Coordinates of C-alpha atoms in Angstrom, one line a residue:
M25 CA -36.6 -47.4 8.2
S26 CA -35.4 -45.8 4.5
D27 CA -33.5 -42.8 4.4
P28 CA -34.9 -39.6 2.2
L29 CA -33.4 -39.2 -1.3
R30 CA -33.8 -35.6 -2.9
V31 CA -33.5 -36.7 -6.8
L32 CA -34.0 -34.6 -9.7
V33 CA -34.1 -37.4 -12.8
V34 CA -33.9 -35.8 -16.3
E35 CA -35.6 -38.0 -18.6
D36 CA -37.8 -38.2 -21.3
S37 CA -39.1 -41.5 -20.7
E38 CA -41.4 -42.2 -17.4
E39 CA -40.7 -45.8 -17.8
D40 CA -37.1 -45.6 -17.3
C41 CA -37.4 -43.1 -14.7
D42 CA -39.7 -45.5 -12.7
L43 CA -36.9 -48.0 -13.0
L44 CA -34.3 -45.5 -11.5
L45 CA -36.4 -44.9 -8.5
R46 CA -37.3 -48.7 -8.3
E47 CA -34.0 -49.3 -7.9
L48 CA -33.1 -46.4 -5.6
R49 CA -35.9 -47.6 -3.0
R50 CA -34.8 -51.4 -3.5
S51 CA -31.2 -49.9 -2.2
G52 CA -33.3 -48.4 1.3
W53 CA -33.9 -44.9 0.0
T54 CA -37.4 -43.1 -0.4
P55 CA -36.9 -40.7 -3.3
E56 CA -38.8 -37.4 -3.3
W57 CA -38.3 -36.6 -6.9
E58 CA -39.2 -34.6 -9.7
R59 CA -38.7 -35.7 -13.9
V60 CA -37.4 -32.8 -16.0
E61 CA -36.7 -33.2 -19.9
T62 CA -35.6 -29.8 -21.0
A63 CA -33.1 -26.8 -20.1
A64 CA -35.9 -24.6 -18.6
A65 CA -37.3 -27.2 -16.7
M66 CA -34.0 -28.2 -15.3
S67 CA -33.4 -24.5 -14.3
R68 CA -36.8 -24.3 -12.5
A69 CA -35.8 -27.0 -10.5
L70 CA -32.4 -26.0 -9.4
G71 CA -33.8 -22.6 -8.3
E72 CA -36.6 -24.0 -6.8
R73 CA -35.2 -26.2 -4.2
E74 CA -32.1 -28.3 -3.0
W75 CA -31.1 -31.7 -4.5
D76 CA -28.9 -34.5 -3.0
V77 CA -28.3 -35.8 -6.5
V78 CA -29.0 -35.4 -10.5
I79 CA -29.4 -38.6 -12.6
S80 CA -29.5 -37.7 -16.2
D81 CA -30.2 -39.8 -19.1
F82 CA -27.3 -39.4 -21.9
R83 CA -29.4 -37.9 -24.9
M84 CA -33.0 -37.1 -25.5
P85 CA -35.0 -35.4 -27.8
A86 CA -34.8 -32.0 -26.8
F87 CA -32.1 -32.2 -24.0
S88 CA -28.8 -33.6 -23.4
A89 CA -26.6 -34.8 -20.7
P90 CA -23.7 -32.7 -21.4
A91 CA -26.0 -29.4 -21.5
A92 CA -27.4 -30.8 -18.5
L93 CA -24.1 -31.0 -16.7
E94 CA -23.3 -27.5 -18.2
L95 CA -26.3 -26.1 -16.8
L96 CA -25.8 -27.4 -13.1
Q97 CA -22.3 -26.5 -13.2
A98 CA -23.1 -22.9 -14.3
S99 CA -25.7 -22.4 -11.1
G100 CA -22.8 -23.1 -9.0
L101 CA -24.5 -25.9 -7.0
D102 CA -22.3 -28.8 -5.9
V103 CA -24.5 -31.7 -6.9
P104 CA -23.5 -34.7 -7.6
F105 CA -24.4 -35.7 -11.5
L106 CA -24.5 -39.1 -12.9
I107 CA -25.7 -39.7 -16.3
V108 CA -27.1 -43.3 -17.3
S109 CA -27.9 -44.2 -20.6
G110 CA -28.3 -47.5 -22.8
T111 CA -27.0 -47.0 -25.7
V112 CA -23.8 -44.3 -25.8
G113 CA -20.3 -46.0 -26.0
E114 CA -17.3 -45.8 -24.2
E115 CA -15.6 -42.8 -25.7
A116 CA -18.5 -40.5 -25.3
A117 CA -18.6 -42.1 -21.5
V118 CA -15.2 -40.8 -21.0
E119 CA -15.6 -37.5 -22.3
A120 CA -18.8 -36.7 -20.1
L121 CA -16.2 -37.5 -16.8
K122 CA -13.6 -35.7 -18.4
S123 CA -16.5 -32.7 -18.7
G124 CA -17.4 -33.1 -14.7
A125 CA -19.9 -36.2 -14.9
D126 CA -19.2 -38.1 -11.3
D127 CA -20.1 -41.2 -12.8
F128 CA -21.5 -43.1 -16.2
L129 CA -23.7 -46.3 -15.6
L130 CA -25.3 -48.6 -18.0
K131 CA -29.2 -48.8 -18.1
Q132 CA -28.7 -52.6 -18.7
K133 CA -26.8 -52.7 -15.3
L134 CA -28.4 -50.7 -12.5
T135 CA -27.3 -52.9 -9.8
R136 CA -24.6 -50.1 -9.3
L137 CA -26.6 -47.2 -9.1
A138 CA -27.0 -47.7 -5.1
S139 CA -23.2 -47.3 -4.6
A140 CA -22.3 -44.9 -6.8
V141 CA -25.0 -42.9 -5.2
R142 CA -23.7 -43.6 -2.0
R143 CA -19.9 -42.7 -2.9
E144 CA -20.8 -39.4 -4.5
L145 CA -23.1 -38.5 -1.5
R146 CA -20.3 -39.1 0.6
E147 CA -18.2 -37.2 -1.7
A148 CA -20.1 -34.1 -1.8
A149 CA -20.7 -34.2 2.1
N150 CA -16.4 -34.1 2.4
R151 CA -16.4 -31.3 0.0
R152 CA -18.7 -29.8 1.8
A153 CA -17.0 -30.4 5.4
R154 CA -13.8 -29.3 3.6
R155 CA -15.3 -26.0 2.7
R156 CA -16.5 -25.4 6.5
A157 CA -13.3 -26.4 7.8
E158 CA -12.0 -23.5 5.1
A159 CA -14.1 -20.9 5.8
E160 CA -13.5 -21.4 9.6
K161 CA -9.9 -21.2 9.5
A162 CA -10.5 -18.2 7.0
E163 CA -12.7 -16.4 9.8
A164 CA -10.0 -17.9 12.3
E165 CA -7.1 -15.9 10.3
R166 CA -9.1 -13.0 9.6
R167 CA -9.5 -12.5 13.6
L168 CA -6.5 -13.0 14.2
R169 CA -5.0 -10.4 11.5
H170 CA -7.7 -8.0 12.9
A171 CA -6.2 -8.6 16.6
Q172 CA -2.5 -8.3 15.2
K173 CA -3.6 -5.3 13.3
L174 CA -5.1 -3.8 16.7
E175 CA -1.7 -4.7 18.9
A176 CA 0.3 -3.4 15.9
V177 CA -1.4 0.3 15.5
G178 CA -1.2 0.0 19.4
R179 CA 2.9 -0.4 19.4
L180 CA 2.7 2.4 16.3
A181 CA 1.1 4.4 18.4
G182 CA 3.6 3.9 21.1
G183 CA 6.4 4.7 18.5
I184 CA 4.9 7.8 17.2
A185 CA 4.6 9.3 20.7
H186 CA 8.4 8.1 21.2
D187 CA 9.9 9.5 18.1
F188 CA 7.7 12.8 17.8
N189 CA 8.5 13.3 21.7
N190 CA 12.4 12.9 21.2
V191 CA 11.7 15.8 18.4
L192 CA 9.9 17.9 20.4
Q193 CA 12.0 17.4 23.4
A194 CA 14.9 18.8 21.8
M195 CA 13.5 21.5 20.1
L196 CA 12.1 22.6 23.7
A197 CA 15.2 22.3 25.2
L198 CA 17.0 24.5 22.7
V199 CA 14.2 27.5 22.8
Q200 CA 14.2 27.2 26.6
L201 CA 18.2 27.5 26.4
L202 CA 18.0 30.6 24.3
R203 CA 15.3 32.3 26.6
L204 CA 17.3 31.6 29.6
G205 CA 20.0 33.5 28.3
G206 CA 22.5 30.9 27.0
P207 CA 25.8 32.1 25.2
R208 CA 24.5 34.1 22.1
H209 CA 27.5 33.3 19.9
D210 CA 26.4 29.9 19.1
L211 CA 22.9 31.2 18.3
D212 CA 23.1 30.0 14.4
E213 CA 24.2 26.7 15.5
R214 CA 21.5 26.4 17.6
L215 CA 19.2 27.1 15.3
A216 CA 20.8 24.6 12.6
E217 CA 19.9 21.9 15.6
M218 CA 16.2 23.3 15.4
E219 CA 16.0 23.0 11.9
S220 CA 17.7 19.7 11.6
H221 CA 15.2 18.7 14.4
V222 CA 12.1 20.0 12.3
R223 CA 13.4 18.0 9.2
R224 CA 13.8 15.0 11.3
G225 CA 10.0 15.4 12.1
A226 CA 9.0 15.7 8.6
Q227 CA 10.4 13.3 7.8
L228 CA 8.9 11.0 10.2
T229 CA 5.4 12.4 9.2
R230 CA 6.6 11.5 5.4
Q231 CA 7.5 7.9 6.2
L232 CA 4.2 7.1 8.3
L233 CA 2.5 8.9 5.2
L234 CA 4.5 6.5 2.3
F235 CA 3.8 3.1 4.9
S236 CA 0.0 3.8 5.0
R237 CA -0.7 5.0 1.3
H238 CA 2.4 2.9 -0.4
E239 CA 2.7 5.7 -2.7
A240 CA 4.6 5.1 -5.9
P241 CA 8.1 7.5 -6.1
S242 CA 8.1 10.4 -8.3
R243 CA 11.5 9.3 -10.1
R244 CA 13.9 11.4 -12.0
R245 CA 17.6 11.8 -12.9
V246 CA 19.6 12.7 -9.9
D247 CA 22.9 12.7 -9.1
A248 CA 23.7 9.7 -6.5
C249 CA 26.6 11.6 -4.9
G250 CA 24.5 14.6 -4.3
V251 CA 22.0 12.6 -2.7
L252 CA 24.6 11.0 -0.2
D253 CA 26.3 14.1 0.4
G254 CA 22.8 15.9 1.5
A255 CA 22.1 12.9 3.7
G256 CA 25.6 12.9 5.6
A257 CA 25.1 16.8 6.3
I258 CA 22.1 16.3 7.9
L259 CA 23.3 13.1 10.0
R260 CA 26.1 15.0 11.2
R261 CA 23.8 17.2 13.4
L262 CA 21.4 14.3 14.2
I263 CA 24.3 11.5 14.9
P264 CA 25.9 11.9 18.4
A265 CA 29.4 13.3 18.7
T266 CA 30.7 10.1 20.0
I267 CA 30.1 8.4 16.5
D268 CA 32.7 9.0 13.7
T269 CA 30.4 9.5 10.5
R270 CA 32.1 8.8 7.2
V271 CA 30.8 9.3 3.5
E272 CA 33.0 8.0 0.9
R273 CA 31.8 8.8 -2.7
P274 CA 33.1 8.9 -6.7
A275 CA 34.9 12.5 -7.2
E276 CA 32.3 12.1 -10.2
A277 CA 28.5 12.6 -10.8
V278 CA 26.6 9.0 -11.0
A279 CA 23.4 9.4 -12.6
I280 CA 20.5 7.0 -11.6
E281 CA 16.7 7.5 -11.8
A282 CA 15.2 7.8 -8.5
D283 CA 13.0 9.9 -6.3
P284 CA 15.8 11.8 -4.4
G285 CA 13.9 12.4 -1.2
Q286 CA 12.9 9.2 -0.4
L287 CA 16.1 7.8 -1.3
E288 CA 17.7 10.1 1.4
Q289 CA 14.8 8.8 3.6
V290 CA 16.2 5.4 3.2
L291 CA 20.0 6.3 4.0
M292 CA 18.7 8.3 6.9
N293 CA 16.5 5.2 8.3
L294 CA 19.3 3.2 7.9
A295 CA 21.6 5.6 9.6
I296 CA 19.9 6.4 12.5
N297 CA 19.2 2.7 12.9
A298 CA 23.0 2.1 12.8
A299 CA 23.4 5.0 15.5
D300 CA 21.1 3.2 18.0
A301 CA 23.1 0.3 17.2
M302 CA 26.4 1.9 18.8
P303 CA 25.4 3.3 22.2
E304 CA 28.8 3.9 23.3
G305 CA 30.2 5.1 19.9
G306 CA 31.7 3.8 16.9
V307 CA 32.1 4.4 13.1
L308 CA 29.0 5.1 10.8
T309 CA 30.2 4.8 7.0
L310 CA 28.1 5.8 4.1
R311 CA 29.6 4.8 1.0
L312 CA 29.0 5.0 -2.9
E313 CA 30.3 2.4 -5.3
Q314 CA 29.9 1.6 -9.1
P315 CA 30.4 -2.2 -9.4
D316 CA 29.4 -1.9 -13.2
A317 CA 27.7 0.0 -15.6
S318 CA 24.4 -1.1 -14.7
R319 CA 24.7 -0.5 -11.0
V320 CA 24.9 1.3 -8.5
V321 CA 25.9 0.4 -4.5
F322 CA 24.9 2.5 -1.5
T323 CA 26.5 0.7 1.7
V324 CA 25.6 1.8 5.4
A325 CA 27.9 0.1 8.1
D326 CA 28.2 0.3 11.3
T327 CA 30.3 -1.2 14.2
G328 CA 27.4 -1.6 16.5
T329 CA 26.4 -4.5 18.3
G330 CA 24.9 -6.5 15.2
M331 CA 21.6 -8.3 15.0
S332 CA 21.3 -12.3 15.5
Q333 CA 19.5 -14.8 12.9
E334 CA 16.0 -14.4 14.3
V335 CA 16.3 -10.6 13.9
L336 CA 17.6 -10.8 10.8
D337 CA 14.6 -13.2 9.6
H338 CA 12.0 -10.5 10.9
L339 CA 14.1 -7.4 9.9
F340 CA 11.7 -5.9 7.0
E341 CA 8.6 -6.9 8.6
P342 CA 6.1 -3.8 9.3
F343 CA 5.9 -3.0 12.9
F344 CA 9.0 -5.3 13.6
T345 CA 11.3 -3.8 16.0
T346 CA 13.8 -4.3 18.4
K347 CA 13.4 -1.3 20.5
G348 CA 10.9 -2.1 22.6
S349 CA 7.5 -1.2 23.4
G350 CA 7.1 2.6 22.5
K351 CA 10.8 3.0 21.8
G352 CA 10.1 3.6 17.8
T353 CA 7.7 2.8 15.1
G354 CA 9.1 -0.4 13.5
L355 CA 8.1 1.3 10.3
G356 CA 11.3 2.0 9.1
L357 CA 12.8 -0.8 7.7
S358 CA 9.5 -1.9 5.9
V359 CA 9.6 1.5 4.2
V360 CA 13.2 1.1 2.8
H361 CA 12.3 -2.4 1.4
G362 CA 9.4 -1.1 0.0
I363 CA 11.0 2.1 -1.4
V364 CA 14.3 0.0 -2.6
A365 CA 11.7 -2.3 -4.3
E366 CA 10.1 0.3 -6.3
H367 CA 13.2 1.7 -7.7
G368 CA 14.0 -1.4 -9.1
G369 CA 16.6 -2.6 -6.6
S370 CA 17.6 -5.0 -4.1
I371 CA 18.8 -4.6 -0.3
E372 CA 21.3 -6.8 1.4
V373 CA 22.2 -7.4 5.0
D374 CA 25.2 -8.7 6.5
S375 CA 25.2 -8.8 10.6
A376 CA 25.9 -11.0 13.3
P377 CA 25.8 -10.2 17.4
G378 CA 29.0 -8.4 18.2
R379 CA 30.3 -7.5 14.7
G380 CA 28.2 -4.8 13.2
T381 CA 25.9 -4.6 10.2
T382 CA 26.2 -3.5 6.5
F383 CA 23.2 -2.6 4.6
R384 CA 23.9 -2.8 0.6
L385 CA 21.6 -1.2 -1.8
T386 CA 21.8 -1.9 -5.2
L387 CA 19.6 0.2 -7.7
P388 CA 20.1 0.9 -11.2
R389 CA 22.2 3.2 -13.2
C390 CA 21.2 5.6 -16.0
P391 CA 23.2 4.7 -19.1
S392 CA 26.5 6.0 -19.6
G393 CA 26.4 9.5 -20.6
A394 CA 22.8 9.8 -19.4
F395 CA 23.8 12.0 -16.9
A396 CA 25.7 14.7 -18.6
A397 CA 23.2 15.1 -21.2
L398 CA 20.5 15.3 -18.6
P399 CA 21.7 16.5 -14.9
G400 CA 20.3 16.3 -11.9
E401 CA 18.8 19.4 -10.4
P402 CA 21.4 21.7 -9.4
A403 CA 21.6 23.5 -5.9
P404 CA 19.2 26.3 -5.3
R405 CA 20.0 29.6 -6.5
P406 CA 19.6 32.8 -4.7
V407 CA 16.0 34.4 -6.3
A408 CA 15.0 37.8 -6.2
P409 CA 10.9 38.1 -6.4
R410 CA 9.7 41.5 -6.9
A411 CA 9.0 42.9 -3.8
G412 CA 5.5 44.8 -2.5
A413 CA 3.5 41.8 -4.0
R414 CA 0.2 41.5 -2.2
V415 CA -0.1 37.9 -0.8
L416 CA -3.1 36.5 0.6
V417 CA -2.5 33.7 2.8
A418 CA -5.2 30.6 3.4
E419 CA -4.4 28.8 6.4
D420 CA -6.1 27.7 9.2
E421 CA -2.9 27.0 11.8
T422 CA -3.1 29.8 13.4
G423 CA 1.0 29.6 14.5
A424 CA 1.6 28.6 10.9
R425 CA -0.2 31.4 9.2
A426 CA 1.2 34.0 11.8
S427 CA 4.8 32.8 10.9
L428 CA 4.1 32.8 6.8
L429 CA 2.8 36.5 7.4
E430 CA 6.0 37.5 9.2
I431 CA 8.3 36.0 6.9
L432 CA 6.2 37.6 3.5
T433 CA 6.6 41.1 5.6
L434 CA 10.1 40.3 6.0
L435 CA 10.6 39.4 2.3
G436 CA 9.0 42.9 1.4
H437 CA 5.6 41.8 0.0
R438 CA 2.5 42.8 1.5
P439 CA 0.5 39.6 3.0
C440 CA -3.2 39.6 4.4
G441 CA -4.5 36.4 6.5
V442 CA -7.4 34.5 6.5
G443 CA -8.5 31.0 8.1
S444 CA -10.7 29.5 5.9
A445 CA -11.7 30.1 2.4
E446 CA -15.0 31.8 3.7
E447 CA -13.2 34.8 5.1
A448 CA -11.2 34.9 1.9
E449 CA -14.6 35.4 -0.1
R450 CA -15.3 38.1 2.0
L451 CA -12.6 40.1 1.5
P452 CA -13.0 43.3 -0.7
A453 CA -12.5 42.2 -4.6
D454 CA -10.7 45.5 -4.9
P455 CA -7.3 46.3 -5.2
G456 CA -7.2 42.5 -4.7
F457 CA -4.1 40.4 -4.7
D458 CA -1.2 38.9 -6.9
V459 CA -0.5 35.7 -5.1
L460 CA -2.8 33.3 -3.0
L461 CA -1.0 31.3 -1.3
T462 CA -3.4 28.5 0.4
D463 CA -3.1 25.1 2.4
L464 CA -4.6 22.5 0.1
E465 CA -7.2 21.3 3.1
L466 CA -9.2 24.1 4.8
P467 CA -12.3 24.0 6.8
G468 CA -15.4 24.0 4.6
V469 CA -14.1 24.8 1.2
S470 CA -10.4 23.3 0.2
G471 CA -7.9 25.0 -0.9
V472 CA -8.6 23.6 -4.4
D473 CA -12.0 25.1 -4.4
L474 CA -10.6 28.4 -3.1
A475 CA -7.9 28.4 -6.5
V476 CA -10.7 28.3 -8.7
R477 CA -12.9 30.9 -7.1
A478 CA -10.0 33.6 -6.5
A479 CA -9.6 33.1 -10.4
R480 CA -13.1 35.1 -10.8
L481 CA -12.7 37.2 -7.3
W482 CA -9.1 38.4 -8.2
P483 CA -8.6 38.4 -11.7
G484 CA -5.1 37.4 -12.6
V485 CA -4.0 36.1 -9.4
R486 CA -1.1 33.2 -9.3
V487 CA -1.9 30.4 -7.1
I488 CA 0.5 28.9 -4.9
L489 CA -1.0 25.5 -2.8
M490 CA 0.9 24.4 0.2
S491 CA 0.1 20.4 2.1
G492 CA 1.6 18.3 4.4
Y493 CA 0.0 15.2 2.5
V494 CA 2.5 12.7 0.6
E495 CA 4.2 14.6 -2.2
E496 CA 2.9 13.1 -5.4
E497 CA -0.8 13.1 -4.2
A498 CA -1.0 16.8 -3.5
R499 CA 1.1 17.7 -6.7
T500 CA -1.4 15.5 -8.7
R501 CA -4.3 17.8 -6.9
A502 CA -2.3 20.8 -7.6
A503 CA -1.7 20.3 -11.1
A504 CA -5.6 19.8 -11.8
T505 CA -5.8 23.5 -11.2
G506 CA -3.0 24.6 -12.5
A507 CA -1.3 26.2 -9.3
A508 CA 2.0 26.2 -8.3
F509 CA 2.8 23.5 -5.2
L510 CA 4.8 23.8 -1.7
Q511 CA 5.4 20.7 0.3
K512 CA 5.2 21.4 3.9
P513 CA 7.4 22.0 5.7
F514 CA 9.1 24.3 3.3
D515 CA 12.0 26.6 4.2
V516 CA 12.3 30.4 3.1
A517 CA 14.6 29.5 0.1
A518 CA 11.8 27.0 -1.4
L519 CA 9.2 30.0 -0.7
E520 CA 10.9 32.5 -2.2
R521 CA 11.5 30.5 -5.6
A522 CA 7.6 29.8 -5.3
L523 CA 6.7 33.1 -5.5
A524 CA 9.6 34.5 -7.9
A525 CA 8.0 31.9 -10.8
A526 CA 4.2 33.3 -9.9
L527 CA 5.3 36.9 -9.9
G528 CA 7.6 36.4 -13.1
G529 CA 10.8 36.6 -11.3
S530 CA 13.9 34.2 -11.8
E531 CA 12.7 30.4 -10.4
G532 CA 16.0 29.8 -8.9
A533 CA 16.3 26.2 -9.6

């Protein structure tokens, strides 16, 4: 019993086509065939049905084998293409094979046709099998990645809950200590502790958003010494007293191009991990060095438990953590690696079990003298915004709105609060407001849209947008309206500076 074979014959000679078909039948096939001799006819035939093989004459009055091969390749079909010719020389045959033809046969020697067809059918079947295997492998990998992603999300949720619950527990304990009538002489110290926990919670949120959105840093020329000092000051409030925290840096300013918030986040993540590795106490060292004129090196070193080579091999992978289920997000070091890379730097780790861990972050330094000409931001100066301003606060979070209203009253302003843009628009137009302080995201109409409408409702009103989003995205949206911007959470000093700028007073920093 013969096998069926679907053959598309590109040939202008019926007689030569019959010769090809006779040879195929003699070799055990039952050809299902069609003969074409133009590009249009071949294109139609390729679209109407599937073919096992294309056999083409080299040269025809209105068509050619090279043109037919190009048409087949453009169709994206994986069909063997054989050229059969009686006059073409060796050079043209070689060129055709280089272009993608599977074989080149002479019409005078068709005895090789059957073996060539069998070989190419076998090769095509192998290619299809490989593609199926690759597709199945890709699908299996996709499913594995999906399963790993779900598992990672579970670990992430547990880690976030753990970290935030630690922050909330510390805050709750301090608040209840004060309510229970604890010593009043250390009130300032207690408040400072509460502030540090709030900043830790804000840092955790920023870390999560930076990881998920991969935001590019907003770099500017800053003093690396100042960044190190700032991180050290916060760490002394967060790190247990059993750990000796040391900050070592040059006496003079060191200029780098960096996002100071992100760089501080890097140092904080490394330092807090270092503290976790010293449960019984130890020494934590934050150091800044200048090995040459083009680089600066931040070092975070501890005398803790150290890490094995297996841990080091996975250290910067997202969601990887050695802290156990529900005891950390596993985001910290992957975020650290990403931030350092975005700043054009590198990070090295030296660690072994029982001998502590040292991280070295190398970043580009600004050209010599650049910092003196373009200094980094100085410490905020006291500001004196004009008192008695009419301030509309649009904030849908009740607690946040109430706190802002109380703070603005204490600062000497006349605030009014609403929970949505719709509530704001129902307020009378006269006498109006001097400043609109609105959250970026409000229920219904957004804060951006409210800012646009406020200009019509209260001519001359100045707008300050607030947001808990990653800073760059929020700043971009605020800039589109010409409004000032406050990144949540912000302190009273930042609010005063924003109001001073809006009301025409000193801007402070």
